[in-house]
XYZ file of C-alpha atoms in Angstrom:
724
model
C -14.793 44.711 54.225
C -14.126 41.444 52.457
C -15.815 39.706 49.589
C -16.599 40.230 45.942
C -15.864 43.578 44.261
C -18.821 45.856 43.702
C -20.259 45.453 40.205
C -23.430 47.550 40.576
C -23.638 51.202 41.546
C -25.748 52.071 44.583
C -28.442 54.743 44.762
C -25.984 56.995 46.631
C -23.400 56.467 43.874
C -25.940 57.413 41.214
C -26.987 60.534 43.124
C -23.324 61.614 43.196
C -22.927 60.745 39.502
C -25.896 62.965 38.613
C -24.380 65.897 40.510
C -21.061 65.662 38.650
C -22.215 64.625 35.182
C -24.831 67.375 35.185
C -21.994 69.877 34.785
C -21.599 68.680 31.169
C -24.944 70.230 30.216
C -24.664 71.653 26.695
C -22.326 68.947 25.361
C -23.167 67.671 21.877
C -23.648 64.035 20.883
C -21.551 62.713 17.997
C -22.309 58.994 17.880
C -23.816 56.062 19.765
C -22.386 52.539 19.993
C -23.853 49.329 21.392
C -21.552 46.503 22.578
C -23.290 43.179 23.010
C -26.783 43.686 24.370
C -26.004 45.663 27.497
C -23.221 48.252 27.068
C -24.060 51.615 25.511
C -21.426 54.228 24.681
C -22.191 57.832 23.760
C -19.418 59.825 22.118
C -19.927 63.520 22.915
C -18.118 66.878 22.742
C -17.992 69.391 25.567
C -17.011 72.834 24.287
C -14.846 73.628 27.306
C -13.398 70.216 28.119
C -13.234 68.493 24.735
C -14.122 64.902 23.918
C -16.489 63.203 26.340
C -17.230 59.469 26.440
C -20.191 58.186 28.453
C -20.435 54.492 29.335
C -23.763 52.950 30.409
C -23.828 49.218 31.175
C -26.905 47.304 32.344
C -25.732 43.671 32.291
C -23.712 41.793 34.891
C -22.084 45.118 35.671
C -24.469 48.014 36.203
C -22.598 51.281 35.891
C -22.601 54.813 34.512
C -19.432 56.859 34.168
C -17.205 58.751 31.787
C -14.201 57.193 30.083
C -10.894 58.617 28.898
C -10.561 58.475 25.077
C -7.477 56.261 25.274
C -9.493 53.636 27.177
C -12.430 53.536 24.778
C -12.980 50.015 23.362
C -12.818 49.515 19.610
C -16.138 50.157 17.889
C -18.170 47.031 17.059
C -18.113 45.956 13.438
C -21.615 46.558 12.140
C -23.775 48.798 14.346
C -26.943 46.993 15.478
C -30.385 48.449 14.874
C -30.594 49.971 18.359
C -27.354 51.906 17.853
C -28.462 53.107 14.406
C -31.734 54.357 15.870
C -29.839 56.316 18.537
C -27.498 57.822 15.958
C -30.461 58.963 13.875
C -32.088 60.632 16.872
C -29.067 61.967 18.775
C -26.447 63.024 16.239
C -25.854 66.737 16.864
C -28.251 66.837 19.831
C -27.489 68.845 22.969
C -27.267 67.136 26.338
C -29.717 69.079 28.520
C -29.585 67.196 31.807
C -29.588 63.984 33.811
C -31.807 63.056 36.735
C -32.114 60.173 39.136
C -35.670 58.914 39.421
C -36.548 59.369 43.099
C -33.863 57.369 44.954
C -34.112 54.402 42.578
C -31.277 53.080 40.472
C -32.708 54.734 37.385
C -31.059 57.518 35.391
C -32.860 59.679 32.857
C -30.721 61.515 30.295
C -32.370 64.219 28.173
C -31.153 65.399 24.760
C -32.577 68.206 22.646
C -32.411 68.812 18.921
C -34.418 70.993 16.546
C -36.663 68.037 15.715
C -37.473 67.237 19.346
C -36.409 65.811 22.687
C -35.049 62.299 23.164
C -34.777 60.648 26.575
C -32.548 57.697 27.449
C -33.803 55.955 30.584
C -31.244 53.583 32.090
C -32.454 50.954 34.566
C -29.519 49.837 36.721
C -31.400 47.236 38.761
C -32.702 43.709 38.250
C -32.126 42.489 34.697
C -31.178 46.007 33.605
C -32.596 47.879 30.635
C -32.202 50.945 28.433
C -35.324 52.565 27.017
C -35.329 55.394 24.478
C -38.387 57.647 24.509
C -39.587 60.884 22.994
C -40.453 64.021 24.975
C -43.795 62.517 26.068
C -42.147 59.257 27.247
C -43.443 57.149 24.365
C -40.997 54.261 23.974
C -39.200 54.306 20.636
C -37.087 51.238 21.384
C -35.629 49.372 24.350
C -33.002 46.713 24.929
C -35.488 44.557 26.850
C -39.254 44.439 26.539
C -41.003 44.366 29.925
C -44.526 43.063 30.368
C -45.436 42.801 34.031
C -48.621 43.372 35.977
C -47.035 46.404 37.584
C -45.502 48.028 34.492
C -44.909 47.773 30.755
C -41.928 48.856 28.673
C -42.452 48.067 24.987
C -41.977 50.115 21.806
C -45.027 52.221 21.079
C -46.246 52.339 24.684
C -45.739 55.036 27.298
C -42.726 54.307 29.489
C -43.786 53.319 32.991
C -41.415 53.874 35.890
C -41.412 51.289 38.687
C -43.552 52.093 41.693
C -41.941 55.004 43.511
C -40.109 54.350 46.777
C -39.288 56.661 49.649
C -36.449 59.074 48.862
C -34.404 59.273 52.095
C -32.429 62.280 50.855
C -35.571 64.450 50.848
C -37.608 62.771 53.606
C -39.104 64.999 56.296
C -38.413 64.361 59.952
C -42.004 63.234 60.475
C -41.908 60.807 57.532
C -38.532 59.510 58.709
C -39.864 58.712 62.179
C -42.968 57.119 60.695
C -40.864 54.786 58.531
C -38.615 53.886 61.447
C -41.510 53.266 63.836
C -43.226 51.104 61.236
C -40.378 48.588 61.421
C -40.175 45.527 63.652
C -36.448 44.890 63.254
C -33.225 46.663 64.239
C -31.970 50.101 63.233
C -29.514 49.125 60.509
C -31.932 46.824 58.691
C -34.639 49.459 58.886
C -32.356 52.026 57.266
C -31.369 49.495 54.607
C -34.914 48.469 53.662
C -37.524 50.966 54.885
C -35.309 53.975 54.073
C -33.837 52.319 50.940
C -30.170 52.960 51.781
C -28.978 49.406 51.257
C -26.659 47.554 53.599
C -23.404 49.484 53.259
C -24.786 52.990 53.671
C -27.181 51.876 56.418
C -24.164 50.688 58.409
C -22.224 53.839 57.531
C -25.021 56.112 58.796
C -25.202 54.192 62.067
C -21.457 54.556 62.509
C -21.490 58.257 61.680
C -24.383 58.849 64.075
C -22.777 56.808 66.857
C -25.793 54.478 66.994
C -25.543 50.773 67.706
C -26.463 48.977 64.479
C -28.265 46.101 66.144
C -30.341 48.363 68.394
C -33.967 47.248 68.198
C -36.357 49.880 66.876
C -38.513 49.542 69.975
C -35.483 50.586 72.056
C -34.571 53.576 69.854
C -35.474 56.885 71.491
C -35.738 60.451 70.237
C -32.000 60.987 70.626
C -31.209 58.024 68.364
C -33.635 59.286 65.739
C -32.138 62.777 65.920
C -28.620 61.505 65.389
C -29.630 59.323 62.458
C -31.708 62.030 60.809
C -28.866 64.535 61.174
C -26.445 62.050 59.594
C -28.850 61.587 56.677
C -29.243 65.350 56.262
C -25.473 65.821 56.164
C -25.147 63.077 53.557
C -27.907 64.625 51.429
C -26.331 68.078 51.711
C -22.930 66.783 50.624
C -24.494 65.091 47.581
C -26.494 68.181 46.566
C -23.479 70.478 46.955
C -21.016 68.074 45.379
C -18.891 67.908 48.526
C -17.174 64.702 47.469
C -13.921 63.090 48.531
C -14.001 60.044 46.249
C -12.188 56.859 47.136
C -11.309 53.677 45.277
C -10.879 50.976 47.898
C -8.516 48.054 47.500
C -8.175 44.650 49.072
C -5.364 42.105 49.097
C -6.592 39.660 46.467
C -4.289 36.810 47.379
C -5.149 36.686 51.042
C -8.617 38.258 50.857
C -7.458 40.478 53.690
C -9.927 42.425 55.759
C -7.252 44.780 57.038
C -5.615 46.582 54.148
C -4.922 49.977 55.628
C -6.145 50.730 59.129
C -6.791 54.399 59.753
C -5.261 55.745 56.522
C -7.887 56.209 53.841
C -5.582 57.913 51.394
C -2.685 55.446 51.465
C -1.710 54.610 47.908
C 2.017 53.991 48.103
C 3.286 50.467 47.699
C 0.226 49.015 45.959
C 1.123 45.848 44.089
C -0.444 43.504 41.634
C -1.932 41.512 44.527
C -4.265 44.422 45.356
C -7.663 44.295 43.727
C -10.283 47.008 43.650
C -13.226 46.210 45.906
C -15.359 49.368 46.059
C -15.682 52.949 44.844
C -17.509 55.628 46.841
C -18.071 59.403 46.603
C -16.955 59.847 50.241
C -14.495 58.163 52.593
C -16.456 55.563 54.550
C -15.792 54.649 58.144
C -17.053 51.181 57.268
C -14.025 50.847 54.969
C -11.451 52.094 57.464
C -9.600 48.775 57.290
C -9.180 48.984 53.495
C -6.574 50.909 51.539
C -8.269 53.910 49.948
C -7.013 55.860 46.931
C -8.312 59.470 46.716
C -9.473 61.064 43.434
C -10.290 64.606 42.377
C -13.778 63.732 41.127
C -16.214 60.869 41.500
C -16.333 60.430 37.709
C -12.561 59.856 37.694
C -12.864 57.386 40.559
C -15.665 55.472 38.778
C -13.631 55.232 35.578
C -10.528 53.999 37.389
C -12.488 51.511 39.469
C -14.260 49.802 36.566
C -11.150 49.930 34.367
C -9.146 48.132 37.039
C -12.018 45.768 37.751
C -11.728 44.609 34.120
C -7.954 44.290 34.477
C -8.346 42.219 37.643
C -10.689 39.872 35.793
C -8.208 39.512 32.904
C -5.132 38.832 35.058
C -3.265 35.625 34.104
C -3.117 32.655 36.430
C -0.467 33.580 39.019
C 0.804 29.988 38.944
C 2.173 30.637 35.460
C 4.785 33.098 36.746
C 6.775 33.669 39.909
C 4.783 35.782 42.357
C 6.540 38.942 43.522
C 7.002 37.681 47.075
C 9.265 40.588 48.014
C 6.657 43.161 47.068
C 3.972 41.239 48.977
C 6.187 41.005 52.070
C 7.015 44.721 51.918
C 3.359 45.563 51.495
C 2.227 43.508 54.483
C 4.963 45.015 56.623
C 3.767 48.455 55.537
C 0.224 47.528 56.557
C 1.419 46.356 59.967
C 3.293 49.638 60.472
C 0.196 51.627 59.514
C -2.014 49.535 61.796
C 0.345 50.027 64.724
C 0.340 53.765 64.061
C -3.445 53.748 63.921
C -3.626 51.995 67.315
C -1.619 54.707 69.025
C -3.932 57.225 67.364
C -6.985 55.408 68.707
C -5.538 55.571 72.222
C -5.079 59.324 71.924
C -8.557 59.895 70.453
C -10.302 57.801 73.098
C -8.385 59.543 75.900
C -9.283 62.958 74.440
C -13.015 62.090 74.467
C -12.846 60.827 78.057
C -11.045 64.003 79.164
C -13.756 66.142 77.562
C -16.422 64.239 79.504
C -14.491 64.706 82.735
C -14.135 68.436 82.014
C -17.921 68.689 81.774
C -18.327 67.152 85.229
C -15.506 69.297 86.634
C -17.335 72.411 85.400
C -20.820 71.007 85.941
C -22.440 74.167 87.359
C -21.108 76.532 84.685
C -22.016 74.197 81.799
C -25.461 73.432 83.196
C -26.248 77.135 83.624
C -25.111 77.887 80.067
C -27.241 75.098 78.564
C -30.262 76.134 80.683
C -29.890 79.745 79.522
C -29.895 78.729 75.853
C -32.857 76.358 76.297
C -34.893 79.008 78.100
C -34.214 81.541 75.363
C -35.303 79.061 72.711
C -38.506 78.303 74.607
C -39.195 82.046 74.631
C -38.787 82.120 70.830
C -35.464 83.965 70.775
C -33.615 83.328 67.447
C -30.343 81.418 67.572
C -28.361 84.375 66.273
C -29.751 86.669 68.955
C -28.914 84.119 71.665
C -25.316 84.000 70.423
C -25.147 87.799 70.565
C -26.453 87.914 74.132
C -23.930 85.279 75.243
C -21.085 87.238 73.665
C -22.204 90.355 75.554
C -22.475 88.382 78.816
C -19.038 86.897 78.195
C -17.521 90.365 77.710
C -19.202 91.594 80.895
C -17.500 88.779 82.824
C -20.512 86.531 83.540
C -19.027 83.174 84.660
C -21.718 81.060 82.959
C -20.949 82.642 79.569
C -17.163 82.483 79.773
C -16.822 79.020 78.095
C -19.076 80.061 75.165
C -17.538 79.873 71.659
C -20.247 79.389 69.031
C -23.841 78.287 68.365
C -25.042 76.122 65.456
C -28.771 76.695 65.191
C -29.279 74.144 62.426
C -27.646 71.385 64.454
C -29.033 72.650 67.787
C -25.583 72.655 69.365
C -23.393 75.044 71.329
C -19.606 74.856 71.333
C -17.706 75.765 74.505
C -14.047 75.798 75.476
C -12.877 74.292 78.755
C -9.179 74.392 79.639
C -8.397 75.025 75.992
C -10.474 72.080 74.709
C -13.394 72.825 72.328
C -16.426 70.691 73.203
C -19.649 70.629 71.172
C -22.825 70.018 73.234
C -26.410 69.226 72.251
C -28.492 72.027 73.761
C -31.550 69.873 74.454
C -29.450 67.394 76.442
C -28.242 67.980 79.963
C -24.661 67.798 81.173
C -24.966 64.082 81.971
C -26.259 63.106 78.501
C -23.582 65.129 76.752
C -20.891 63.585 78.945
C -22.338 60.131 78.343
C -22.174 60.727 74.593
C -18.471 61.551 74.906
C -17.812 58.437 76.994
C -19.705 56.362 74.392
C -17.556 57.799 71.619
C -14.423 56.972 73.639
C -15.696 53.418 74.016
C -16.377 53.137 70.266
C -12.835 54.281 69.483
C -11.429 51.820 72.000
C -13.379 49.024 70.284
C -11.818 50.054 66.999
C -8.465 49.593 68.685
C -9.423 46.014 69.595
C -10.377 45.399 65.974
C -7.078 46.860 64.811
C -5.133 44.598 67.184
C -6.937 41.566 65.773
C -6.244 42.844 62.252
C -2.534 43.120 63.019
C -2.466 39.497 64.097
C -4.222 38.484 60.864
C -1.768 40.499 58.780
C 1.188 38.976 60.620
C -0.168 35.508 59.912
C -0.574 36.420 56.253
C 2.993 37.739 56.199
C 4.304 34.458 57.587
C 2.249 32.520 55.020
C 3.771 34.559 52.168
C 7.266 33.870 53.520
C 6.439 30.160 53.766
C 5.223 30.062 50.148
C 8.309 31.959 48.998
C 10.565 29.416 50.711
C 8.551 26.511 49.269
C 8.694 28.015 45.751
C 12.451 28.410 45.915
C 12.907 24.937 47.367
C 10.910 23.444 44.461
C 12.949 25.315 41.886
C 10.106 27.670 41.057
C 7.593 24.980 40.119
C 4.331 24.846 42.040
C 3.435 21.551 40.416
C 6.699 19.720 39.766
C 4.990 16.354 39.443
C 2.192 17.527 37.208
C 2.598 17.258 33.453
C 0.037 18.540 31.033
C -1.357 15.851 28.790
C -1.151 17.210 25.268
C -3.930 14.871 24.183
C -6.225 16.198 26.900
C -8.868 18.495 25.327
C -8.866 22.022 26.706
C -11.753 23.023 28.889
C -12.484 26.313 27.151
C -15.334 27.170 29.493
C -12.960 27.113 32.479
C -10.105 28.990 30.782
C -9.474 32.331 32.543
C -8.613 33.925 29.192
C -9.723 32.564 25.818
C -7.637 33.839 22.866
C -9.674 35.379 20.040
C -8.890 33.991 16.593
C -10.992 35.282 13.708
C -11.083 34.187 10.078
C -14.031 35.744 8.290
C -15.241 33.895 5.184
C -17.132 35.034 2.087
C -20.222 32.990 2.954
C -20.767 34.437 6.455
C -23.095 37.167 5.179
C -25.553 34.405 4.183
C -27.132 31.864 6.480
C -24.620 29.055 6.695
C -23.282 26.021 8.555
C -20.981 23.097 7.903
C -22.457 19.637 8.020
C -21.098 16.920 10.277
C -19.264 15.665 7.148
C -17.793 19.176 6.657
C -19.831 20.186 3.602
C -20.782 23.859 3.403
C -24.482 24.736 3.346
C -25.611 28.273 2.427
C -29.068 29.823 2.569
C -30.428 33.174 1.481
C -31.686 35.648 4.078
C -33.970 37.417 1.642
C -35.027 37.492 -2.011
C -31.888 39.392 -3.055
C -29.602 36.797 -1.487
C -31.677 33.923 -2.957
C -31.155 35.512 -6.370
C -27.427 35.937 -5.745
C -26.934 32.344 -4.587
C -28.495 30.861 -7.707
C -26.814 33.250 -10.167
C -23.348 33.524 -8.631
C -22.575 30.641 -6.280
C -24.481 27.634 -7.658
C -21.984 25.296 -9.335
C -21.922 21.895 -10.994
C -22.297 19.123 -8.421
C -24.075 21.302 -5.842
C -27.499 20.371 -4.513
C -30.385 22.795 -4.087
C -33.017 22.291 -1.386
C -36.276 24.106 -0.754
C -39.386 23.561 1.318
C -42.724 22.683 -0.206
C -44.154 25.510 1.880
C -43.918 28.969 0.380
C -41.497 31.413 2.009
C -38.225 29.618 2.542
C -34.586 30.268 1.700
C -32.811 28.899 -1.326
C -30.522 26.361 0.316
C -27.356 25.284 -1.484
C -25.430 22.224 -0.327
C -21.985 22.855 -1.772
C -20.159 19.879 -3.244
C -16.900 21.845 -3.271
C -15.461 25.115 -2.020
C -15.055 27.938 -4.559
C -11.299 27.338 -4.639
C -11.778 23.700 -5.670
C -12.689 22.342 -9.072
C -16.384 21.585 -9.329
C -17.519 18.100 -10.145
C -20.813 16.304 -10.647
C -19.316 12.993 -9.547
C -19.121 13.836 -5.827
C -21.332 11.614 -3.714
C -22.689 13.619 -0.785
C -23.510 11.494 2.308
C -27.144 11.160 3.364
C -26.262 12.622 6.788
C -25.279 15.902 5.137
C -28.376 15.892 2.933
C -30.606 15.379 5.983
C -28.895 18.195 7.854
C -29.253 20.513 4.835
C -32.958 19.618 4.654
C -33.405 20.385 8.343
C -31.663 23.717 7.761
C -34.016 24.530 4.850
C -37.207 23.740 6.776
C -36.063 25.464 9.987
C -35.492 28.824 8.312
C -38.746 28.718 6.358
C -42.340 29.714 7.128
C -42.767 26.309 8.793
C -40.961 27.627 11.895
C -42.693 30.990 11.728
C -46.062 29.189 11.717
C -45.103 27.325 14.900
C -44.958 23.899 13.219
C -42.314 21.314 14.078
C -41.874 19.556 10.698
C -42.290 20.178 6.979
C -41.579 18.668 3.575
C -38.386 19.473 1.648
C -37.282 18.582 -1.864
C -33.765 18.421 -3.337
C -32.505 18.720 -6.918
C -29.139 18.898 -8.649
C -27.715 22.260 -9.620
C -28.285 21.687 -13.372
C -32.031 21.281 -12.717
C -32.299 24.866 -11.492
C -32.804 27.762 -13.875
C -33.542 31.457 -13.641
C -35.133 31.354 -17.115
C -38.916 30.785 -16.956
C -40.845 28.704 -19.465
C -43.010 30.534 -21.954
C -45.963 32.038 -20.110
C -44.326 31.584 -16.672
C -43.182 34.350 -14.334
C -40.430 34.088 -11.752
C -40.554 36.556 -8.881
C -37.340 37.932 -7.442
C -35.475 35.203 -5.601
C -37.504 32.486 -7.315
C -36.233 29.809 -9.726
C -37.574 27.161 -12.060
C -36.916 23.445 -11.459
C -36.781 20.920 -14.297
C -36.914 17.154 -13.835
C -37.435 14.837 -10.891
C -37.140 15.891 -7.285
C -36.042 13.927 -4.246
C -38.449 14.487 -1.362
C -37.591 14.410 2.302
C -40.998 14.309 3.961
C -41.711 15.377 7.542
C -38.257 16.789 8.072
C -38.129 18.019 11.669
C -37.158 21.591 12.440
C -34.147 22.057 14.699
C -31.642 24.814 15.378
C -28.744 24.980 17.805
C -26.559 28.022 18.448
C -23.141 27.721 20.043
C -19.640 29.108 20.476
C -16.738 27.589 18.548
C -13.219 28.012 19.994
C -11.097 25.923 17.630
C -9.662 26.507 15.116
C -11.436 29.893 15.190
C -13.531 31.705 17.773
C -17.009 32.570 16.527
C -20.730 32.009 16.831
C -22.073 29.106 14.806
C -25.581 27.820 14.337
C -27.647 25.302 12.411
C -28.922 21.724 12.773
C -28.042 20.291 16.214
C -26.184 17.247 14.850
C -23.849 19.498 12.881
C -23.243 22.135 15.552
C -23.011 20.293 18.865
C -19.746 18.502 18.032
C -18.106 21.676 16.730
C -19.043 24.059 19.537
C -17.742 24.011 23.118
C -21.172 24.981 24.416
C -24.564 25.140 22.714
C -28.172 26.173 23.221
C -30.987 24.489 21.330
C -34.087 26.409 20.280
C -37.518 25.428 18.992
C -40.571 27.374 17.807
C -41.862 29.549 20.656
C -43.138 32.930 21.792
C -39.964 35.043 22.026
C -39.284 37.351 19.101
C -36.020 36.741 17.263
C -34.248 39.707 18.914
C -35.430 38.780 22.427
C -34.397 35.136 21.990
C -30.979 36.272 20.761
C -30.467 38.417 23.866
C -31.378 35.504 26.137
C -28.947 33.207 24.332
C -26.209 35.849 24.483
C -26.582 36.284 28.247
C -26.664 32.532 28.832
C -23.531 31.923 26.735
C -21.641 34.709 28.532
C -22.407 33.143 31.897
C -20.983 29.771 30.849
C -17.421 31.029 30.298
C -15.018 31.791 33.126
C -13.588 34.461 30.813
C -16.548 36.824 31.176
C -15.354 39.143 28.409
C -14.793 36.432 25.775
C -18.312 36.126 24.345
C -18.625 39.896 24.120
C -15.439 40.015 22.002
C -16.662 37.558 19.391
C -20.436 37.816 19.509
C -23.410 40.082 19.963
C -27.169 39.514 20.097
C -27.335 40.715 16.475
C -24.800 38.100 15.363
C -26.652 35.382 17.249
C -29.936 36.519 15.681
C -28.425 35.754 12.246
C -28.536 32.075 13.184
C -32.095 32.133 14.515
C -35.105 31.417 12.304
C -37.525 34.266 11.590
C -40.489 34.184 13.947
C -40.804 33.194 17.566
C -38.448 30.852 19.415
C -37.883 29.444 22.861
C -34.764 28.052 24.516
C -34.937 24.313 25.117
C -34.068 23.250 28.657
C -31.592 20.369 28.586
C-alpha cells in the first residue's frame, strides 16, 4: 500500500468500534466539549475502568475512538451553544449503547437519564454531521442543517437516516448471489460497490477467498461465490465475536515505500521518525503484507494511537531544518531487506507445501475419491454431519482403507480434513479430487507470485538504501547545509498559508467582548452586541474626543470610534481621518437591521461624544441601550454594507472582522460576506471550514478560532460568502 494516510474510518472499522465500545455500557457522562465545528468530546466515567474520554470528529478527519486522559486537548475557552445543550441533557446520564446504522458510516449513541433518553447520531460520511435527538428521534440540535430531497435534518424535525443500503455482514446467500449477478463489472468492484465493502476490504476478501480480483462477474461460477460468501461470513463472525487482532500500519514517509515489512505483520522494532502511520485495522490484512504492522491489545487502543500519531506526523518540523538521522534510516532499510529475504524463503516453503499436498491427493486418488463420495452420498440421504463423522470413525477403527485418512468434518464449512503421509489436508466435500488438487496448485501459484512481488520490493528497498547513503554523503560534503547558496531575505514577507507550523500568539484585549475592529488608520471602533452593551459603551467607555455613529434605521449597535486608547489622555482636538469615519459608518450599518432586512446600503449619522447623553429631556423616555443626541449631526447617506472575516498572524494570531478596507490588509487570508440566506451560525461554519483549508498547518485555525468566534464578527441575519 502506498499513498495518503487514512483519515476516515470504514464501515468495517465502525462495526469493530461498536463491538468494543459497547462494553462500556453503564458509564456515566460528566461533560461535553465542542472543538471548532466538528470535534466532539464526551468526558465519561466507567465504574470499573475509571475515566473514559470519547472523541467524535466529523470534519476532514472522520473518526470515533477513546482517548487516554493525558492526551486530551485543553478545553476550549467558552463552551459554544451546542456544547452547553449537550451538558444540560447528558450530565449524569448513563450510556446505554451504541449501534451502527445498517452498514453505513453512521453511529448512534444512546444515553438515559431520569428525564428521558438522548441520542447522539454521528454521520461519518460526506460533509459529516452530529445530530442530537430525543427518544423519538426529534432533532434537538445539529452541527449542520440538511435540507435535501431525500432527507432533512433540522432542529424540530424528525431525524431522517439516509436511504438504507445492503448490509453485507447479514446478507443471505441468495441476496448475495443476486447482488453479484446484478453487476456488469469484475468481482472486486462488485464487492466494493454492490456489497458496500469499499475498495480495501473488497480486495482483502478476494485475497482471503483465493479469487482473482479482476475476474469478470459473468465468468464467476458457484465455487467463486461460495469462497467469497464464506470469507464474508468469517469476517462478520469475527466482528460479532470481537475476534480482533488490531494493527497500526506504517510506511516509510521519506521514500513513500511500498515495501515496509514483507511477511511480518507484527514487526515494531527499529521504527524511526521516518515512519508514518498509514492505516489502522481491526485485523491483520493480507493486502498490507508489505507494510510494517504494529499489534495492539484492542481496536480502541489502536485507533487512539493511530490518530494521535497522525496528528504528530502532520506537526513534524521541516526535515531540512535539522540533520536527518541517516544511520537510523540505513539500519531500518537493511532490516527491511533482511525481513524480505526471510519472507522469500518462507514463500518458497509454503508454495512447495501446497504443491506436495496436491500431489498427495493424486497419489492417493482412489482412497480420497471414495472418502469424498461416501460423505456426499450420506449428505444426499440427509445424514447429519455429526453422524457422518461418527460412522467414518467407526469405519476407520474397523480398518476400512477409504476411512483411514479421515481426521475431522466441518459441517458449517462443508469440508473434511484428512491426513496423508502426516500432512493434514482440508478438502471441499462437494468438489472432486481434481478440483481440490487444483485449488491447492492455485494457492501455490498465488504464494509464488507473492515471492515475485517480494523480490521486486527488495530491489526497490535496495535502491532506496543507496539513495539514503548518497544523500548522507552529499549532506556531509556540503557541511550539513542542504541549501548552502540560499539565504533567507529578511525583508521577504512570510507566506503564513504555506507555513507547516504557525506559532500561536495571543493577546486578549478588553474590547474583544464587544464588536470591534481597527480602521485602516489604526483607530479602534467598538459596537454593542445588545442593549446591555450599548448602555455600557455610552456610560463607561465613551470619552472626550470620541465619535458616536448610529444608523437612521431602528435596531443598530451604538458604534464608538475611539479617538484614543483608554491608557492615553483623551482629547477633543484629535482630527480623525475621513477614511476611518467611513469605515466606522460601514461597520454601524452592516451590524444593524439594514443587513437583517437584506438591504445593501443605509443612512448613518455621526456626532461627537459630548452630544450624547443618557439623560432624557422632560417628557422623553430612553429605552435600555438608547441615548439622547443634542445638536447637529453629520450624515453619511447610502453607506454600503460590507463585512470581511479573516485570520491575522502578526503581531498576534486571531480572527478579525469588519469593513473590507480595514481587514484585508491586516489579515493573511479573508472571506467577504454580504446579505444572504445562510443563518449566522451556518455561515460561520462555512467560513471556518474554508479558512482551515487555506492553511498548510491544518491545526492552526482550530487553535485560534471556532465557528462561534467567527460568528461574533458576522452581522445578525442571513449572509452568503462572496466568491472572489
